[in-house]
CSV table of N, CA, C and O in Angstrom, one decimal:
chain,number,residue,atom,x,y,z
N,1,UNK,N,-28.2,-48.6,3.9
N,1,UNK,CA,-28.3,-48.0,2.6
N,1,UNK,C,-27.4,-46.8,2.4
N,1,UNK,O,-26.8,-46.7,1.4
N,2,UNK,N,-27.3,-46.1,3.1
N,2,UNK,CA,-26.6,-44.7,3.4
N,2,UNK,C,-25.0,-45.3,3.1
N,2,UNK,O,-24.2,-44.9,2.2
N,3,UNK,N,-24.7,-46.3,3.8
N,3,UNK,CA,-23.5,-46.5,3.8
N,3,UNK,C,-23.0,-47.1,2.5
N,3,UNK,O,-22.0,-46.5,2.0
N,4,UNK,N,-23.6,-48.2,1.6
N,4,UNK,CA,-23.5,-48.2,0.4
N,4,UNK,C,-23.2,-47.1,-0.5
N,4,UNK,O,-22.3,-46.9,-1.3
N,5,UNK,N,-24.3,-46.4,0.2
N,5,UNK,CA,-23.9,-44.6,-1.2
N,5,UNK,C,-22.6,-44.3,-0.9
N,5,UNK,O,-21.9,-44.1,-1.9
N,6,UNK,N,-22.1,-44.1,0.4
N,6,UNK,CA,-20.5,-43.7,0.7
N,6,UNK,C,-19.5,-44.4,0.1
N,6,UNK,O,-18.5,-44.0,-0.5
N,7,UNK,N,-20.2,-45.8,0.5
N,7,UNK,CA,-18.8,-46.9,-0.7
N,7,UNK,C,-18.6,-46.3,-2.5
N,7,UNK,O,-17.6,-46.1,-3.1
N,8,UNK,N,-20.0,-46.2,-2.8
N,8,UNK,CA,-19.9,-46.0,-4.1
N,8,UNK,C,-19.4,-44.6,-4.1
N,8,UNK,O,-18.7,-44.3,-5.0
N,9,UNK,N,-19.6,-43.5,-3.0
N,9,UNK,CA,-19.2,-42.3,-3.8
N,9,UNK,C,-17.8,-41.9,-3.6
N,9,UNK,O,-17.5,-40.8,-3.9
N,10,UNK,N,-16.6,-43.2,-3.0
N,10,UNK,CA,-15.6,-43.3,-2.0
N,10,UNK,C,-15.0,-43.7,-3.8
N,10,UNK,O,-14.3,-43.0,-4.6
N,11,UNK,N,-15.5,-44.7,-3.9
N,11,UNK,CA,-14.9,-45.3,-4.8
N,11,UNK,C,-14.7,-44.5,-6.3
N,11,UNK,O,-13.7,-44.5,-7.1
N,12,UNK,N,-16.0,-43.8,-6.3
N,12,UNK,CA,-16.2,-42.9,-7.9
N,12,UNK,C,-15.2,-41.8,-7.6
N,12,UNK,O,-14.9,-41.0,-8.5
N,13,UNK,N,-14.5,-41.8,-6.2
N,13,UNK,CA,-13.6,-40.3,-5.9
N,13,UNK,C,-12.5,-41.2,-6.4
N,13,UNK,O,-12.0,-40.3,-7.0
N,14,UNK,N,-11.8,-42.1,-6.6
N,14,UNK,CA,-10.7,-43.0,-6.5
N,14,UNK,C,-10.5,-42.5,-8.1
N,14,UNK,O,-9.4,-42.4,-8.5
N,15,UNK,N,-11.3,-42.4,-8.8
N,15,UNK,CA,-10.9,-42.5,-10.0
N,15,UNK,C,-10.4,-40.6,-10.6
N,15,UNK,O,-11.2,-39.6,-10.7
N,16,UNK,N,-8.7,-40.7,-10.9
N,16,UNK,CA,-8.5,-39.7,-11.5
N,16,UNK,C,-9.0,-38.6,-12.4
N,16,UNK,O,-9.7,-39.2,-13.3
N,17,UNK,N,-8.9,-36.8,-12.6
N,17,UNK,CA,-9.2,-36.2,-13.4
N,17,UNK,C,-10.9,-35.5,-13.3
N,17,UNK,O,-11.5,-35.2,-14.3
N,18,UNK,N,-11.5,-35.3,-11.9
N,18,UNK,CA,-12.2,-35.1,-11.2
N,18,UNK,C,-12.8,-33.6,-11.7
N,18,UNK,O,-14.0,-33.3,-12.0
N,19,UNK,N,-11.7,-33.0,-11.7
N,19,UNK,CA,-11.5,-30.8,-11.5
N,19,UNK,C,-11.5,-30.8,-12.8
N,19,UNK,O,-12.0,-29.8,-13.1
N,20,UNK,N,-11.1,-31.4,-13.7
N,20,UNK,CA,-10.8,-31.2,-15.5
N,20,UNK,C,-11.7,-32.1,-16.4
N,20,UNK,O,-12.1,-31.7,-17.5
N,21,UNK,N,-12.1,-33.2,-16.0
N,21,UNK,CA,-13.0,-33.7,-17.0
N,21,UNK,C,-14.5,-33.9,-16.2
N,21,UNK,O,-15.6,-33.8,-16.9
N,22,UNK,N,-14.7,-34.1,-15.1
N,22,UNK,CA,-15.9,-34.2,-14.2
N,22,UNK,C,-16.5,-35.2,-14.6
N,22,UNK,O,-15.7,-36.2,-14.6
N,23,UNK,N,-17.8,-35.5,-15.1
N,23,UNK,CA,-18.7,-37.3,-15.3
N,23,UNK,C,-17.9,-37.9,-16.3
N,23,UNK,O,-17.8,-39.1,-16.3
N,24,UNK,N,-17.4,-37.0,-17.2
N,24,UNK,CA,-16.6,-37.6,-18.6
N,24,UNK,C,-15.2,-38.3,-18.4
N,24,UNK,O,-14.7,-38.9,-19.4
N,25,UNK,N,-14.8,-38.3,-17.3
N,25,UNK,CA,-13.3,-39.3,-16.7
N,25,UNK,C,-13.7,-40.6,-16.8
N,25,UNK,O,-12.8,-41.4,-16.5
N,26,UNK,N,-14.7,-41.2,-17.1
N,26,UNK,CA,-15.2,-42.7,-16.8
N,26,UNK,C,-15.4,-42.9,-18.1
N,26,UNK,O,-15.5,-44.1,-18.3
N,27,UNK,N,-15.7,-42.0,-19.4
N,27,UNK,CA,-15.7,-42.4,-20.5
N,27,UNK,C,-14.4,-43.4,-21.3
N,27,UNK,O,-14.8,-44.2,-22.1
N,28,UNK,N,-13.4,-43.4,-21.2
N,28,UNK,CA,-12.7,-44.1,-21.4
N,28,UNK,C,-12.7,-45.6,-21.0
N,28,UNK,O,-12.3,-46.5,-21.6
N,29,UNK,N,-13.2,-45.7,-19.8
N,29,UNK,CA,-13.5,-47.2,-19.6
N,29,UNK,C,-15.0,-47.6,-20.4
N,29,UNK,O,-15.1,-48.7,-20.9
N,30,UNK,N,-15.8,-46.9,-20.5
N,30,UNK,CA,-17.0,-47.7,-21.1
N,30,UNK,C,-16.3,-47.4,-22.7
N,30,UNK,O,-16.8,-47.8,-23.8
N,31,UNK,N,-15.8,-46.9,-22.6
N,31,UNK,CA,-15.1,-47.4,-24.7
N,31,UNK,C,-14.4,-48.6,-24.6
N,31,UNK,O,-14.6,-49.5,-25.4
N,32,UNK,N,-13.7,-48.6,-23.8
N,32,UNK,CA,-13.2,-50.0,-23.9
N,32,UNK,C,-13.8,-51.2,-23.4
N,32,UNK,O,-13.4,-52.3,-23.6
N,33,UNK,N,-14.9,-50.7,-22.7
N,33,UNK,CA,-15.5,-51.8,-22.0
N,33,UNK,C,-16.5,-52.5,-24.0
N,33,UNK,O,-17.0,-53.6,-24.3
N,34,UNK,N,-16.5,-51.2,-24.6
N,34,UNK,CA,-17.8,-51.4,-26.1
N,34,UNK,C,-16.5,-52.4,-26.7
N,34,UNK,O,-16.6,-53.6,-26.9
N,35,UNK,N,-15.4,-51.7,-26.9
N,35,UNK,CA,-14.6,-52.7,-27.7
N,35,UNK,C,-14.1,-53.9,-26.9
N,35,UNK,O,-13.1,-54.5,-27.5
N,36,UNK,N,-14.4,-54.3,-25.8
N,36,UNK,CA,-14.1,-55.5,-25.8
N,36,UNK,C,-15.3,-56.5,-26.0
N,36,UNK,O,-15.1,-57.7,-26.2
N,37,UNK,N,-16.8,-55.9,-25.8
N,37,UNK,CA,-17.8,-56.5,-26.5
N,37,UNK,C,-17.7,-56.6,-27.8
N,37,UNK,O,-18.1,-57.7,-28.3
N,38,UNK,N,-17.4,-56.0,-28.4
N,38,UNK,CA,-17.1,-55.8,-30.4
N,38,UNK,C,-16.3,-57.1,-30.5
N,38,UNK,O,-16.5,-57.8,-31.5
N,39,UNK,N,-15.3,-57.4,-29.7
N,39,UNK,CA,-14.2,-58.4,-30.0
N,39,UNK,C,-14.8,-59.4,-29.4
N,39,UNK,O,-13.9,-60.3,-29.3
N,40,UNK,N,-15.8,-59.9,-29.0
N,40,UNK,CA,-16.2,-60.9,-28.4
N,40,UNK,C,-17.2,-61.3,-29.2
N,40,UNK,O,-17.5,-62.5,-28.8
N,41,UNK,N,-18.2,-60.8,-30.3
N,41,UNK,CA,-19.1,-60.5,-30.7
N,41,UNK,C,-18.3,-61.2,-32.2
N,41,UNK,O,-18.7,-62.3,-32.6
N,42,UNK,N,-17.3,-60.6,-32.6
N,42,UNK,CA,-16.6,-61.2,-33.8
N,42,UNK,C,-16.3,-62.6,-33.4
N,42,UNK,O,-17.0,-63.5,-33.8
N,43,UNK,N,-15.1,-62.9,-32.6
N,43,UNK,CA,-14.1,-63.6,-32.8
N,43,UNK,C,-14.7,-64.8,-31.5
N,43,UNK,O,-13.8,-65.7,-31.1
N,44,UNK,N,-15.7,-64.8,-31.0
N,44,UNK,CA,-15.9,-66.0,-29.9
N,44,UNK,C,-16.6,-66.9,-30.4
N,44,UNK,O,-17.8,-66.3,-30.4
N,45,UNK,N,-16.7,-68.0,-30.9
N,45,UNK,CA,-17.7,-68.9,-30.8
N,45,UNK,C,-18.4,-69.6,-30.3
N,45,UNK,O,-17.7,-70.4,-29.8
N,46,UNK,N,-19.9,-69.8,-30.1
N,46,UNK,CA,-20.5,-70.6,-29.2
N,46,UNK,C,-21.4,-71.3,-30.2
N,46,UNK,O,-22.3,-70.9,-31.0
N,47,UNK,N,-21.0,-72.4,-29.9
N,47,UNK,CA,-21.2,-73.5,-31.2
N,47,UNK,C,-20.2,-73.4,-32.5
N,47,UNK,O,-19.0,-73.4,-32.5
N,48,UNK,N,-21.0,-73.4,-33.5
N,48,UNK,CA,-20.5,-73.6,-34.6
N,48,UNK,C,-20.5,-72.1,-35.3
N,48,UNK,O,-20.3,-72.0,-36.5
N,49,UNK,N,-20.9,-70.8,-34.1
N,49,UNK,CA,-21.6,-69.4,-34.7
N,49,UNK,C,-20.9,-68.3,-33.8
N,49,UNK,O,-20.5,-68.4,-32.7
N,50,UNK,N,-20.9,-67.3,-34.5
N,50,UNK,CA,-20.2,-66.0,-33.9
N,50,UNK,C,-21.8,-65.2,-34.1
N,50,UNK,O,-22.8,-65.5,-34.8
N,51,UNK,N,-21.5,-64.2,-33.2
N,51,UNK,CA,-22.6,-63.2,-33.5
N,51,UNK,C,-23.1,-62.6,-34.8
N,51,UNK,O,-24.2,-62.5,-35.1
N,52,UNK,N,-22.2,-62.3,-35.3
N,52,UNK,CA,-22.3,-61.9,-36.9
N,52,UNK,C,-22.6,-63.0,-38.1
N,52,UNK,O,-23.1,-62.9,-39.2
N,53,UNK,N,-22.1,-64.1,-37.2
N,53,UNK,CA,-22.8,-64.9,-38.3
N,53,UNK,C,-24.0,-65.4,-38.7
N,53,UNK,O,-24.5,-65.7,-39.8
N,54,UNK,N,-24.7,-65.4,-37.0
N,54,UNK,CA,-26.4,-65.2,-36.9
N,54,UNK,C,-26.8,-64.3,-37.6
N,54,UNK,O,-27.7,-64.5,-38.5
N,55,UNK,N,-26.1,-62.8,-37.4
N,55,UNK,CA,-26.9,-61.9,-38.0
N,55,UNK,C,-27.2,-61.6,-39.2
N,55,UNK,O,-28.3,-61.1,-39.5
N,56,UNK,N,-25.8,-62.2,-40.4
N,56,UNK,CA,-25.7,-61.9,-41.9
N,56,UNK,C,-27.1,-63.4,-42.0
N,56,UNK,O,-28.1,-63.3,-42.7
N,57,UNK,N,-26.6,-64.3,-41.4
N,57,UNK,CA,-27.6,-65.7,-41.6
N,57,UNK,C,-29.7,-64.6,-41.7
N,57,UNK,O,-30.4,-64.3,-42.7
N,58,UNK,N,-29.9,-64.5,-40.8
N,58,UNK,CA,-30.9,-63.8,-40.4
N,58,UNK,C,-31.4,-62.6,-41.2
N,58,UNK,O,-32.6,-62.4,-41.5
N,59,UNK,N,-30.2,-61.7,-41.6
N,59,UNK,CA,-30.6,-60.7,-42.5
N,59,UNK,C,-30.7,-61.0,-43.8
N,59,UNK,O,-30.9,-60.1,-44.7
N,60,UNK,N,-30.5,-62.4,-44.1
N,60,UNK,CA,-30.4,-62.7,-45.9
N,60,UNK,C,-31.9,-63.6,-45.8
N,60,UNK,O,-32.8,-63.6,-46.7
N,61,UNK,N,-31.8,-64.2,-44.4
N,61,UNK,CA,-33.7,-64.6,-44.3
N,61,UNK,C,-34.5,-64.1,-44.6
N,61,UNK,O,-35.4,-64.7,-45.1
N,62,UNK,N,-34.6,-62.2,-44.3
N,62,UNK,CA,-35.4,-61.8,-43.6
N,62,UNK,C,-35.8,-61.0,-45.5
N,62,UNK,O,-36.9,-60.6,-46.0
N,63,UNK,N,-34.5,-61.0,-46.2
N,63,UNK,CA,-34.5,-60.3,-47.9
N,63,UNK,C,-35.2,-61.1,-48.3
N,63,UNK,O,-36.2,-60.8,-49.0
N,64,UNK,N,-35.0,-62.6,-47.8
N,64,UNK,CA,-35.7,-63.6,-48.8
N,64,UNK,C,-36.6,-63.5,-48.9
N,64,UNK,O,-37.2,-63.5,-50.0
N,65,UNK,N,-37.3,-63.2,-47.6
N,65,UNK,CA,-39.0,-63.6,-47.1
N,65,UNK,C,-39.6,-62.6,-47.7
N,65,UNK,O,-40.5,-62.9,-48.5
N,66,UNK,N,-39.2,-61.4,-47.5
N,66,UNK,CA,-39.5,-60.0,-48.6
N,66,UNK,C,-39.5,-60.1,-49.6
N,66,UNK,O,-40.7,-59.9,-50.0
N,67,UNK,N,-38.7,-60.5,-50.8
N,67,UNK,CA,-38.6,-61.0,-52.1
N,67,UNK,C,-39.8,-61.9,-52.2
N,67,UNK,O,-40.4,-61.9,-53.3
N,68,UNK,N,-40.2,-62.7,-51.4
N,68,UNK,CA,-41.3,-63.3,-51.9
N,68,UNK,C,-42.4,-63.3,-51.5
N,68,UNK,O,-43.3,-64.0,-51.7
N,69,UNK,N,-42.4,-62.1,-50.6
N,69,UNK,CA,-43.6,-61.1,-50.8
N,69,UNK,C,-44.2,-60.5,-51.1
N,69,UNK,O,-45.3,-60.3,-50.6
N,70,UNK,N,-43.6,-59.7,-52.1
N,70,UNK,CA,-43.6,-59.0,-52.9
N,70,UNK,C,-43.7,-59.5,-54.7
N,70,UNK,O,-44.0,-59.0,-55.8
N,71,UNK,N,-43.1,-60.8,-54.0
N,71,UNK,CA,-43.8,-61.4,-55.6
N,71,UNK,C,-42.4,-61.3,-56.6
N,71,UNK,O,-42.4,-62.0,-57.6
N,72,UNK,N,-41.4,-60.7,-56.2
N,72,UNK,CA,-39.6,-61.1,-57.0
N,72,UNK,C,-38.7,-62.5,-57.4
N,72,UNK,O,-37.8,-62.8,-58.2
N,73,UNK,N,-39.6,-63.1,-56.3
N,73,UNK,CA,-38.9,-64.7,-56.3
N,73,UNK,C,-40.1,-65.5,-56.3
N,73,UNK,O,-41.0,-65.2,-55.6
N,74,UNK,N,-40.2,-66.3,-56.9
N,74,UNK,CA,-41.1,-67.2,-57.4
N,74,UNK,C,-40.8,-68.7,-56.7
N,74,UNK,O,-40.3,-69.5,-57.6
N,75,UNK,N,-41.1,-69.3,-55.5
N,75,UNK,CA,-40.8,-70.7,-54.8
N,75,UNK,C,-41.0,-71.2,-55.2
N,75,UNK,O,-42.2,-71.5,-55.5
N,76,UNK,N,-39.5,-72.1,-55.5
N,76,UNK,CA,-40.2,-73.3,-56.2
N,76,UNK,C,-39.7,-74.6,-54.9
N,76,UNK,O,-38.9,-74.7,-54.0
N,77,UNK,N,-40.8,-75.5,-55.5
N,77,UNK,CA,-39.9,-77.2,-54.2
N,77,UNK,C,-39.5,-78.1,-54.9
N,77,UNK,O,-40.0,-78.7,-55.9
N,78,UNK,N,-38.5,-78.3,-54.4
N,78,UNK,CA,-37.5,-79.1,-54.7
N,78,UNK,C,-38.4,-80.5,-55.2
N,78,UNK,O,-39.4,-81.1,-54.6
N,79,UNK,N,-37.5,-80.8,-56.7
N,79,UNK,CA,-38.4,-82.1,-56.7
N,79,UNK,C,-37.7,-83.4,-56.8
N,79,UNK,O,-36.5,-83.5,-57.2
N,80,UNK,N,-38.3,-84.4,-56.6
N,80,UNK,CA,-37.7,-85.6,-56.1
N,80,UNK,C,-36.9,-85.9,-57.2
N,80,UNK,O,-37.3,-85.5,-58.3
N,81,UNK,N,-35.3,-87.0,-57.1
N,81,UNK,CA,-35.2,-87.4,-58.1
N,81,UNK,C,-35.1,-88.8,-58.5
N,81,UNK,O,-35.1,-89.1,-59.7
């Protein structure tokens, strides 16, 4: 276990800017690590859906269900023809 911590604390020394920025030198990679989730989140599909498209799908659900809870929309069913 001891030796693990050395790997990791070997490795956290490897990374430049130590004496001038201290814990905040590693912020640049978790920004980019956010924007490459943001870009995967838009532009990947799995299925026929991107992330955003679940969500706008889901959040116009969720108006609807409100609206007619509230008594704004009035359901009607579809009728045969």
């Amino acid at each position: 276990m001891f030796r693990k911590s050395q790997n990791v604390k070997y490795l956290l020394s490897l990374v430049p800017g130590k004496r001038r920025f201290g814990t905040y030198r590693f912020l640049p990679v978790f920004f980019c690590i956010g924007g490459v989730m943001e870009w995967i989140m838009i532009n990947v599909r799995i299925g026929k859906e991107t992330f955003y498209d679940v969500y706008r799908r889901k959040q116009s659900e969720r108006e609807y269900q409100q609206k007619i809870s509230s008594g704004l929309t009035v359901f009607q069913e579809p009728t045969a023809k």
